[in-house]
Coordinates of N, CA and C in Angstrom, one line a residue:
X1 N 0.8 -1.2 0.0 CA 0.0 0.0 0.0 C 0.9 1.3 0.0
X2 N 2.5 1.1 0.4 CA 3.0 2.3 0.2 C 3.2 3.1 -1.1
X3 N 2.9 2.0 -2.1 CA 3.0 3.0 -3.7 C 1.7 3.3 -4.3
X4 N 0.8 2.2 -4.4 CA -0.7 2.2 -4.3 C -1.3 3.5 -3.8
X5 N -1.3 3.6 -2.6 CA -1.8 5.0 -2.4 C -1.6 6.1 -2.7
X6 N -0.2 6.8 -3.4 CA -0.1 7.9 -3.9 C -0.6 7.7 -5.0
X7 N -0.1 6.7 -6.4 CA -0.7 6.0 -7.1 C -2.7 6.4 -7.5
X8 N -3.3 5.4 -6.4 CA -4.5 6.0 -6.4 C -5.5 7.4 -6.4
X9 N -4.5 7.8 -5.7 CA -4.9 9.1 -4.9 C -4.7 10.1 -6.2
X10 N -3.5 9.9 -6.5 CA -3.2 10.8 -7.9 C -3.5 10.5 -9.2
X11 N -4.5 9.4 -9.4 CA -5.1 8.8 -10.6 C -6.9 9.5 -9.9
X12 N -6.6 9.5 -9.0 CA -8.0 10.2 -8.7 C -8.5 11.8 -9.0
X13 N -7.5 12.8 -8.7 CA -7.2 13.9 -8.6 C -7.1 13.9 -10.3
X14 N -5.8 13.6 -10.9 CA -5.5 13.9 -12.1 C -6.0 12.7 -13.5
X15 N -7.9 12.1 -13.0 CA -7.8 11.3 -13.9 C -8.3 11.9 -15.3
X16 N -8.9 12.9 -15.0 CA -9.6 13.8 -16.2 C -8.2 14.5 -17.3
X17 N -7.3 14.6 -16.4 CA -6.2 15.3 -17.0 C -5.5 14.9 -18.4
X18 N -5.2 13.1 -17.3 CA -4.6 12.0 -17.7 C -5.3 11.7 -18.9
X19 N -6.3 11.4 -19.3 CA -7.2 10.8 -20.0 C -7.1 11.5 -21.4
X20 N -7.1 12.9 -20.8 CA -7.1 14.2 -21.9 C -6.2 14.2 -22.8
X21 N -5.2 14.3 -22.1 CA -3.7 14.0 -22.5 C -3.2 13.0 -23.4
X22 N -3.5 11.6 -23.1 CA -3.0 10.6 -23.4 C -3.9 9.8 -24.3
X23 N -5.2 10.2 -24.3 CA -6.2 9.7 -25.0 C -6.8 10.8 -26.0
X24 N -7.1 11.7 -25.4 CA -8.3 13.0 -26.0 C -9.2 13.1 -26.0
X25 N -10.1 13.9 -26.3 CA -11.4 14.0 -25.4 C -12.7 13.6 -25.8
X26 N -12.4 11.9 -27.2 CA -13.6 11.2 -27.0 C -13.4 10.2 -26.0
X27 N -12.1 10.0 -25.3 CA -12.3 9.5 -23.9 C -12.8 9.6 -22.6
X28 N -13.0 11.2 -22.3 CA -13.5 11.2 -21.5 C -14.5 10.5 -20.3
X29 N -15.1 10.0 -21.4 CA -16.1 9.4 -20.7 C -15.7 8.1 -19.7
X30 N -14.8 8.0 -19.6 CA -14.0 7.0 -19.0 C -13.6 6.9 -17.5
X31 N -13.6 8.7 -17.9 CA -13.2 9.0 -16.5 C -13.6 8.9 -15.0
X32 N -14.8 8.8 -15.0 CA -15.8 8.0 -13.7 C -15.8 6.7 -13.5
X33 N -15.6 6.2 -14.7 CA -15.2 4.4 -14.2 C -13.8 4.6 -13.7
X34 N -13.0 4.9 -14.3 CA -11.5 5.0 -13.6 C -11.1 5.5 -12.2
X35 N -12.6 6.5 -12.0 CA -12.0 7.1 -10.5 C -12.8 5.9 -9.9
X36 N -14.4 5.4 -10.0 CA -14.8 4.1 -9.7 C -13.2 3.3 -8.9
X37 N -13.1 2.8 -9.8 CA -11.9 1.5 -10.1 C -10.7 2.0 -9.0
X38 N -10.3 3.2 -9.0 CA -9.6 4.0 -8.0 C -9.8 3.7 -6.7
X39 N -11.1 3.6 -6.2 CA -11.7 3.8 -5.0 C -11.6 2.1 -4.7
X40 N -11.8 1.5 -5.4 CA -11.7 -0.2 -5.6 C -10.2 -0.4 -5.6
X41 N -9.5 0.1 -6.2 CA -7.9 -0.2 -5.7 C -7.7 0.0 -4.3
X42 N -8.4 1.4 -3.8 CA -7.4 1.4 -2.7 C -8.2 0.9 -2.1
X43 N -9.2 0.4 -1.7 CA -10.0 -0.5 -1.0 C -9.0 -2.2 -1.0
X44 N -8.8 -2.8 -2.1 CA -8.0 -3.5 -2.4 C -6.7 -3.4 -1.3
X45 N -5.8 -2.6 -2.1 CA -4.8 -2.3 -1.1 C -4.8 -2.2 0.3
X46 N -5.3 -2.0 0.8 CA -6.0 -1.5 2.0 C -6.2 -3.3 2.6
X47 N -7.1 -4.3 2.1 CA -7.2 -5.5 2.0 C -6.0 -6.4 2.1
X48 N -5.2 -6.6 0.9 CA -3.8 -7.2 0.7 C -3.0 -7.5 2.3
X49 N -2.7 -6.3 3.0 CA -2.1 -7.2 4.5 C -2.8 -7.6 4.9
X50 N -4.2 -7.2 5.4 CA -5.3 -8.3 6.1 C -5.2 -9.6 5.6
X51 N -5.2 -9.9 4.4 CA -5.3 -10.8 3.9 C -4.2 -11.9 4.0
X52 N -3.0 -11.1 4.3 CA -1.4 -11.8 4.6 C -2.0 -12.1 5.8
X53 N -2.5 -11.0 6.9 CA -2.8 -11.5 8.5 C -3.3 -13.0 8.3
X54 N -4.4 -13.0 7.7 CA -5.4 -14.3 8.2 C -4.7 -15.4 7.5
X55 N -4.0 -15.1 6.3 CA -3.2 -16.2 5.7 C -2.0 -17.1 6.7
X56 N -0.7 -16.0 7.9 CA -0.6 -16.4 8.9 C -0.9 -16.4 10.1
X57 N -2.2 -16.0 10.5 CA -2.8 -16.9 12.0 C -4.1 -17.6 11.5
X58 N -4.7 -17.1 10.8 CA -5.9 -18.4 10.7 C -5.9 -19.2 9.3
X59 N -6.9 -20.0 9.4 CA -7.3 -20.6 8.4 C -7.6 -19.6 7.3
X60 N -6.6 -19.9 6.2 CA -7.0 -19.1 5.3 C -8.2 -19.7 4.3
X61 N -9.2 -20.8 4.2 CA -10.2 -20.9 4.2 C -11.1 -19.5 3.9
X62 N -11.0 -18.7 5.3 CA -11.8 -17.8 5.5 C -11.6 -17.2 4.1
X63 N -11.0 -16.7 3.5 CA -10.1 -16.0 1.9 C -11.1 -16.7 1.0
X64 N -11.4 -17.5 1.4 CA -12.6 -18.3 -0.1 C -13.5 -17.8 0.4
X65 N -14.1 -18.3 1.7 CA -15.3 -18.2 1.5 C -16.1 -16.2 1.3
X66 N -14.7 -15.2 1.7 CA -15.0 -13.8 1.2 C -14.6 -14.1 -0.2
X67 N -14.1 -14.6 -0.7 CA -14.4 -14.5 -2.3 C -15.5 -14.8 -3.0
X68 N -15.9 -16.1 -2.5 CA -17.4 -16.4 -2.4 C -18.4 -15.4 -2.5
X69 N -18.5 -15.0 -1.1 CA -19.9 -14.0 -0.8 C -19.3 -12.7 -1.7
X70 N -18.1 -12.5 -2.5 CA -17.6 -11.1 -2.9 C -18.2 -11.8 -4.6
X71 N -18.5 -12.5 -5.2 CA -18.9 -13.2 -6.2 C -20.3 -13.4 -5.9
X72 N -21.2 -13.7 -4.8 CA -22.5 -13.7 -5.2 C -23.1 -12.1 -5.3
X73 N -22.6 -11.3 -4.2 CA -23.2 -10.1 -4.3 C -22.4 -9.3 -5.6
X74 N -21.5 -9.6 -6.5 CA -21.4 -9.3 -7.8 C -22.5 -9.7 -8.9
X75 N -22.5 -11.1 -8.5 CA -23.4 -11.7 -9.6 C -25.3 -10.9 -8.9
X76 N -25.5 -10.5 -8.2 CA -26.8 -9.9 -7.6 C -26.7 -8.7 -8.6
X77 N -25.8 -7.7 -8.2 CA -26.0 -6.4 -8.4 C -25.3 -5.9 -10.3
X78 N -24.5 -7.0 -10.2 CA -24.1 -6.5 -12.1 C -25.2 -6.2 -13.2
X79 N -25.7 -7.5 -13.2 CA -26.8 -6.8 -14.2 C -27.5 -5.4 -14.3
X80 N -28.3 -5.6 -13.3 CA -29.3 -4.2 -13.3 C -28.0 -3.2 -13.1
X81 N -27.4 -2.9 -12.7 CA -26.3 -1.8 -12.3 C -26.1 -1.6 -13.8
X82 N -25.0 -2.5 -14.2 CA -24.7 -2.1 -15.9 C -26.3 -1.9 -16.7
X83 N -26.8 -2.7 -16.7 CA -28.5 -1.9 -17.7 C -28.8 -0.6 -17.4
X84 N -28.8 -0.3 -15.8 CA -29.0 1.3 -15.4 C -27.8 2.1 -16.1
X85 N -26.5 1.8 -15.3 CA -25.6 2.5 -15.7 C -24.5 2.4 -17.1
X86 N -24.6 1.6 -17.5 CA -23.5 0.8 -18.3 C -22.3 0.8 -17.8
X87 N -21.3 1.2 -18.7 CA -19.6 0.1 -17.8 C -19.8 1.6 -16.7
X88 N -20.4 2.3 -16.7 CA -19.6 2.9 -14.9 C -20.5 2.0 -13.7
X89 N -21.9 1.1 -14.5 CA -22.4 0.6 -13.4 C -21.9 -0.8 -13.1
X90 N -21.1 -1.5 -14.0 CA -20.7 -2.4 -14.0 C -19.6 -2.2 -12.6
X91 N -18.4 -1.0 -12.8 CA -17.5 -0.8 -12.3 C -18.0 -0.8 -10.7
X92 N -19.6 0.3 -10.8 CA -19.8 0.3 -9.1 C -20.3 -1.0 -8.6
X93 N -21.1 -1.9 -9.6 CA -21.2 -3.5 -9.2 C -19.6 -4.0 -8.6
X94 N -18.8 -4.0 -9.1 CA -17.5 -4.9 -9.0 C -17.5 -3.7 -7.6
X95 N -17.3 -2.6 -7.0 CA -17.0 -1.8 -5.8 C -18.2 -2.5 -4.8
X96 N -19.2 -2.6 -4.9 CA -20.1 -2.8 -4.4 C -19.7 -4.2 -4.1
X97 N -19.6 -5.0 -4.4 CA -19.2 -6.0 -4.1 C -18.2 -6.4 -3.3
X98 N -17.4 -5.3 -3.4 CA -16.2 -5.9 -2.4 C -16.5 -5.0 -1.2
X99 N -17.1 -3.8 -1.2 CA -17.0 -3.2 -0.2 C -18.0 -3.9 1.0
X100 N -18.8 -4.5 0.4 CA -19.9 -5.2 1.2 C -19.3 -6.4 1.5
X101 N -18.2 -7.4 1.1 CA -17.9 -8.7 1.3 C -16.9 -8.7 2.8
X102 N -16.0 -7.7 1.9 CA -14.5 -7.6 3.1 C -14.9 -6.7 3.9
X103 N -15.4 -6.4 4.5 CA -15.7 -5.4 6.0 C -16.5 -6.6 7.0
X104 N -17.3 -7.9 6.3 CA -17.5 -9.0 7.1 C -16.3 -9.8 7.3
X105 N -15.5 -10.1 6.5 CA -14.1 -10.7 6.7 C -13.2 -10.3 7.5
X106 N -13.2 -8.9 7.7 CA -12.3 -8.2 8.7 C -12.9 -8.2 9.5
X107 N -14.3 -8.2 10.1 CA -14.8 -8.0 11.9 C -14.6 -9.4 12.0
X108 N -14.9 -10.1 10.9 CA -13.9 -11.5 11.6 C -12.9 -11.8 11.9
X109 N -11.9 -11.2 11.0 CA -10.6 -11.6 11.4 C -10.3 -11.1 12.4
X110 N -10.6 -9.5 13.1 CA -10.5 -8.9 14.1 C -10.5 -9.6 15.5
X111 N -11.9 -9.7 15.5 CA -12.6 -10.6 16.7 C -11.7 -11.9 16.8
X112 N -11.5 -12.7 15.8 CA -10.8 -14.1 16.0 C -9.3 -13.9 16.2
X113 N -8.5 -13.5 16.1 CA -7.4 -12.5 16.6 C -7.2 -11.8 17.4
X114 N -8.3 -11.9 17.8 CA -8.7 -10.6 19.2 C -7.5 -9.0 18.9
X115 N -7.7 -8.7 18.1 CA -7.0 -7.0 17.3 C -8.0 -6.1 17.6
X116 N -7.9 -5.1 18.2 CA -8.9 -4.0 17.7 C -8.6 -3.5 16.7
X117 N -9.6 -2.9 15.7 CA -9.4 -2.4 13.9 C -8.7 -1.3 14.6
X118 N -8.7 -0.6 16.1 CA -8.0 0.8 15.7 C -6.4 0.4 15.6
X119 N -5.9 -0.6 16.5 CA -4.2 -1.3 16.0 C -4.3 -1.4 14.7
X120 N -5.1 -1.4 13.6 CA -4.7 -2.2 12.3 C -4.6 -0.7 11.5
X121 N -5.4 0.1 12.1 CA -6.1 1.5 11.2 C -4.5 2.4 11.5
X122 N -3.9 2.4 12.9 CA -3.2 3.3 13.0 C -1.8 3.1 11.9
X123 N -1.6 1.8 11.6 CA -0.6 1.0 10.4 C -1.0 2.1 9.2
X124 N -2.1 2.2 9.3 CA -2.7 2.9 7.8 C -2.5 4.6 7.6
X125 N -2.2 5.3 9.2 CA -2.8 5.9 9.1 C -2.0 7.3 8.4
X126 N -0.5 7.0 8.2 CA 0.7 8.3 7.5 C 0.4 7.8 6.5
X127 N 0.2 6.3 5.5 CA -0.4 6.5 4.1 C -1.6 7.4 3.6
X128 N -2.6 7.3 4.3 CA -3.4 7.4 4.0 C -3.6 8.9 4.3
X129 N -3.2 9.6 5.7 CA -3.1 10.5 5.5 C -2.2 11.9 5.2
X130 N -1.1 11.1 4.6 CA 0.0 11.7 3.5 C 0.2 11.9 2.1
X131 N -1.2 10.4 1.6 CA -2.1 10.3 0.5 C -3.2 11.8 0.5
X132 N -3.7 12.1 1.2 CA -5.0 12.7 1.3 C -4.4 14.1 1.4
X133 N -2.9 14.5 2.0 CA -2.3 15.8 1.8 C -2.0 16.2 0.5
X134 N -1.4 15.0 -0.3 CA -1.2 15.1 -1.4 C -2.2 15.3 -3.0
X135 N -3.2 14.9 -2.2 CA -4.4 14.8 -3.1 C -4.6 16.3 -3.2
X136 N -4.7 16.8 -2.3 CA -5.2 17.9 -2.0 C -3.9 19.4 -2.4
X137 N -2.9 18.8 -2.4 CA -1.4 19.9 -3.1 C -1.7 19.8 -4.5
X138 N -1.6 17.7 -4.7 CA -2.5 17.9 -6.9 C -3.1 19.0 -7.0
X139 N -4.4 18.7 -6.1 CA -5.3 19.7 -6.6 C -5.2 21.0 -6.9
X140 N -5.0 22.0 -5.5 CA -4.2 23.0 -5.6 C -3.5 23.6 -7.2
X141 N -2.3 22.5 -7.1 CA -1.4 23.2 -7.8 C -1.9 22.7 -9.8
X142 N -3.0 22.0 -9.9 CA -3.7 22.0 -10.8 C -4.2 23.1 -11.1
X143 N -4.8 23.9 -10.2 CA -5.5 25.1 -10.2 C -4.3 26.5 -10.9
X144 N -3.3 26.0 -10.6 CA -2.2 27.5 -11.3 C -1.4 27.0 -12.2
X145 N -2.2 25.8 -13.2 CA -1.3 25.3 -14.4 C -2.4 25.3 -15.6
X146 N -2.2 26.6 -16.6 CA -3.5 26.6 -17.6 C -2.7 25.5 -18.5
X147 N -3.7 24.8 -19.4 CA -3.4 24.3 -20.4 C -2.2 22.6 -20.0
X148 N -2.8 21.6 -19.5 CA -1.9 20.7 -18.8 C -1.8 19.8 -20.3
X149 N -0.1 19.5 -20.1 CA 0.5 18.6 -21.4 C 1.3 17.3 -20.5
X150 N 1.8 17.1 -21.2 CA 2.5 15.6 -20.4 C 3.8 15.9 -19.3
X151 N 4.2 17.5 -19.9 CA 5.1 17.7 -18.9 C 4.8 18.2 -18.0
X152 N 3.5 19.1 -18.0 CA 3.1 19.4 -16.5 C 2.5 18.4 -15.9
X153 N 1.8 17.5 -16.4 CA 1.3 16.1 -15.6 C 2.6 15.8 -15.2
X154 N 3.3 15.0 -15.4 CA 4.5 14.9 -14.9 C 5.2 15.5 -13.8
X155 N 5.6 16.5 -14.0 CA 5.8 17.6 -12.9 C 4.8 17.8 -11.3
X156 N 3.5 17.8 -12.2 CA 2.1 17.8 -10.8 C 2.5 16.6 -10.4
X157 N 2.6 15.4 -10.9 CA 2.4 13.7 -10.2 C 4.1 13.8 -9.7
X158 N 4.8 14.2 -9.7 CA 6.6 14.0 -9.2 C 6.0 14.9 -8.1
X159 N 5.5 16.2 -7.6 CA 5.4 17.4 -6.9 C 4.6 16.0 -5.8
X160 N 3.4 15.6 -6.5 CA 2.7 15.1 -5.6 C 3.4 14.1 -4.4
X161 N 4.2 13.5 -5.3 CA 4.8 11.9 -4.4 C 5.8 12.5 -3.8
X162 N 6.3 13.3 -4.2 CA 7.4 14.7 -3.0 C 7.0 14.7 -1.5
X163 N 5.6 15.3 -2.1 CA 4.8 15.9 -0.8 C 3.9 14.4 0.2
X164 N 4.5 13.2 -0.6 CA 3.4 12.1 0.1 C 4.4 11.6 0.6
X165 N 6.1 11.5 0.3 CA 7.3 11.1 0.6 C 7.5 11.5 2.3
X166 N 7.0 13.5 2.2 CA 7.6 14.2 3.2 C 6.6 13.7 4.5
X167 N 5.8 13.8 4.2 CA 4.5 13.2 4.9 C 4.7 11.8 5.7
X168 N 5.2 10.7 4.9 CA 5.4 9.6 5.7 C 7.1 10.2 6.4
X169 N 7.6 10.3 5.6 CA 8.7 11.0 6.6 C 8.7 11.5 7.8
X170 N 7.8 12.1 7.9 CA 7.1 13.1 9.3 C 6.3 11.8 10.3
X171 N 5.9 11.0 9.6 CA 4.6 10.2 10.4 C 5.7 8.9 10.7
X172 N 6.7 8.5 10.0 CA 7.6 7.2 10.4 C 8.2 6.9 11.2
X173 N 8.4 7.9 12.5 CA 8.7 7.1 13.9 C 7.6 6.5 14.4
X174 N 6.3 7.1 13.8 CA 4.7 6.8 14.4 C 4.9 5.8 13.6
X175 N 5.0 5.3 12.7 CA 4.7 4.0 11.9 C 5.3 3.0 12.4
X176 N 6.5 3.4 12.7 CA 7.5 1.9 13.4 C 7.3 1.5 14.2
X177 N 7.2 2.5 15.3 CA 6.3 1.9 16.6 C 5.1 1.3 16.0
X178 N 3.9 1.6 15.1 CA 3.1 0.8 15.7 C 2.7 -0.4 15.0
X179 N 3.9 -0.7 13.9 CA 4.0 -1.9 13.5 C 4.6 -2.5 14.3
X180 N 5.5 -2.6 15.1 CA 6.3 -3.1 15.9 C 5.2 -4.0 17.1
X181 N 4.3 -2.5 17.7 CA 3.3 -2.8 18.6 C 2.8 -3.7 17.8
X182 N 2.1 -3.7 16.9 CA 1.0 -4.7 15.9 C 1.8 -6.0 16.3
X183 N 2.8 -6.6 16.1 CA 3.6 -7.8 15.9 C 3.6 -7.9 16.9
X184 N 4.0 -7.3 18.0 CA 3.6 -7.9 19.6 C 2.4 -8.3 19.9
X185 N 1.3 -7.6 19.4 CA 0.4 -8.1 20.2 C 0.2 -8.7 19.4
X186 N 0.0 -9.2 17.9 CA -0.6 -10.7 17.6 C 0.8 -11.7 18.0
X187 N 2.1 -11.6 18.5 CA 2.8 -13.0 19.5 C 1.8 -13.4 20.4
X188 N 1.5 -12.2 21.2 CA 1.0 -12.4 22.5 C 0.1 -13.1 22.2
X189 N -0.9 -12.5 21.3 CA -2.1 -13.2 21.4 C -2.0 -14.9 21.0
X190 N -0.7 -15.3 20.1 CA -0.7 -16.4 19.6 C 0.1 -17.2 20.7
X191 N 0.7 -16.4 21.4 CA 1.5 -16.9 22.3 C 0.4 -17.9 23.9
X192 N -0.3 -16.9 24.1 CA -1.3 -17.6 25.1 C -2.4 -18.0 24.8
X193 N -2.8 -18.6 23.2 CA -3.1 -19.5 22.8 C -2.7 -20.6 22.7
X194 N -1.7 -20.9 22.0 CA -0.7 -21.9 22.5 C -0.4 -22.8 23.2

């Protein structure tokens, strides 16, 4: 999730840009599914260590059967979504689906691990909110660049990962500790199960 989220965050910010640019502007229309799909990456990402967690302390079993329930409520909601919306409703079918699957997988894996989500949230929390400083400088500095070509995209997305760099830099003694803390307490907990 450390590249992922600047990544997302700046395909979010600069996807209308991007698209303009590199496509032109009977692409456009693209651009809602892509920030869609954005929001589903970092949801994803966000997923990916959980998914390492339960891979080593539980039965990773559980990983099917949220694939499972992430596949029936796909197959529920695709149809009508794409007929209403077409590919952006498809797109929010596939978000929809995950966002409703894995938030039951994690109160599980929480509870069975005995973790509280705020230990797992604080791991998240200089990405995410060094991601969200950054989103917000794109933005900005979108605003004092008329006419965007490949080099100022360029420039905005290097400016951006600068400013997402300084950010975890500032928040990385907070981060070490509380990965550190994270790894103790699931020993412990595996330790006096044992």
């Amino acid at each position: 999730s450390f590249f992922s989220i600047p990544l997302i965050f700046s395909l979010l910010v600069l996807s209308y840009d991007i698209v303009n640019v590199l496509f032109g502007e009977k692409w456009i229309g693209m651009v809602s599914i892509m920030r869609i799909l954005c929001v589903y990456g970092l949801l994803r990402s966000i997923d990916s260590p959980l998914h390492e967690l339960i891979k080593g302390t539980m039965k990773p079993k559980i990983i099917k059967y949220a694939a499972l329930l992430n596949l029936l409520f796909l197959l529920i909601s695709i149809y009508p979504l794409t007929k209403t919306f077409g590919a952006e409703g498809t797109a929010m079918a596939v978000l929809i689906s995950l966002g409703l699957s894995e938030p039951l997988l994690h109160l599980n894996t929480f509870k069975k691990i005995k973790l509280p989500v705020s230990s797992f949230l604080k791991i998240l929390y200089p990405q995410l909110s060094s991601g969200v400083i950054m989103m917000i400088m794109l933005y900005l500095s979108k605003l004092f660049i008329r006419g965007v070509s490949i080099l100022s995209l360029i420039g905005i997305i290097v400016f951006g990962f600068l400013i997402y760099l300084l950010g975890i830099y500032i928040l990385k003694k907070t981060l070490i500790r509380d990965i550190q803390d994270l790894i103790k307490t699931l020993f412990k907990k595996n330790d006096s199960a044992a």
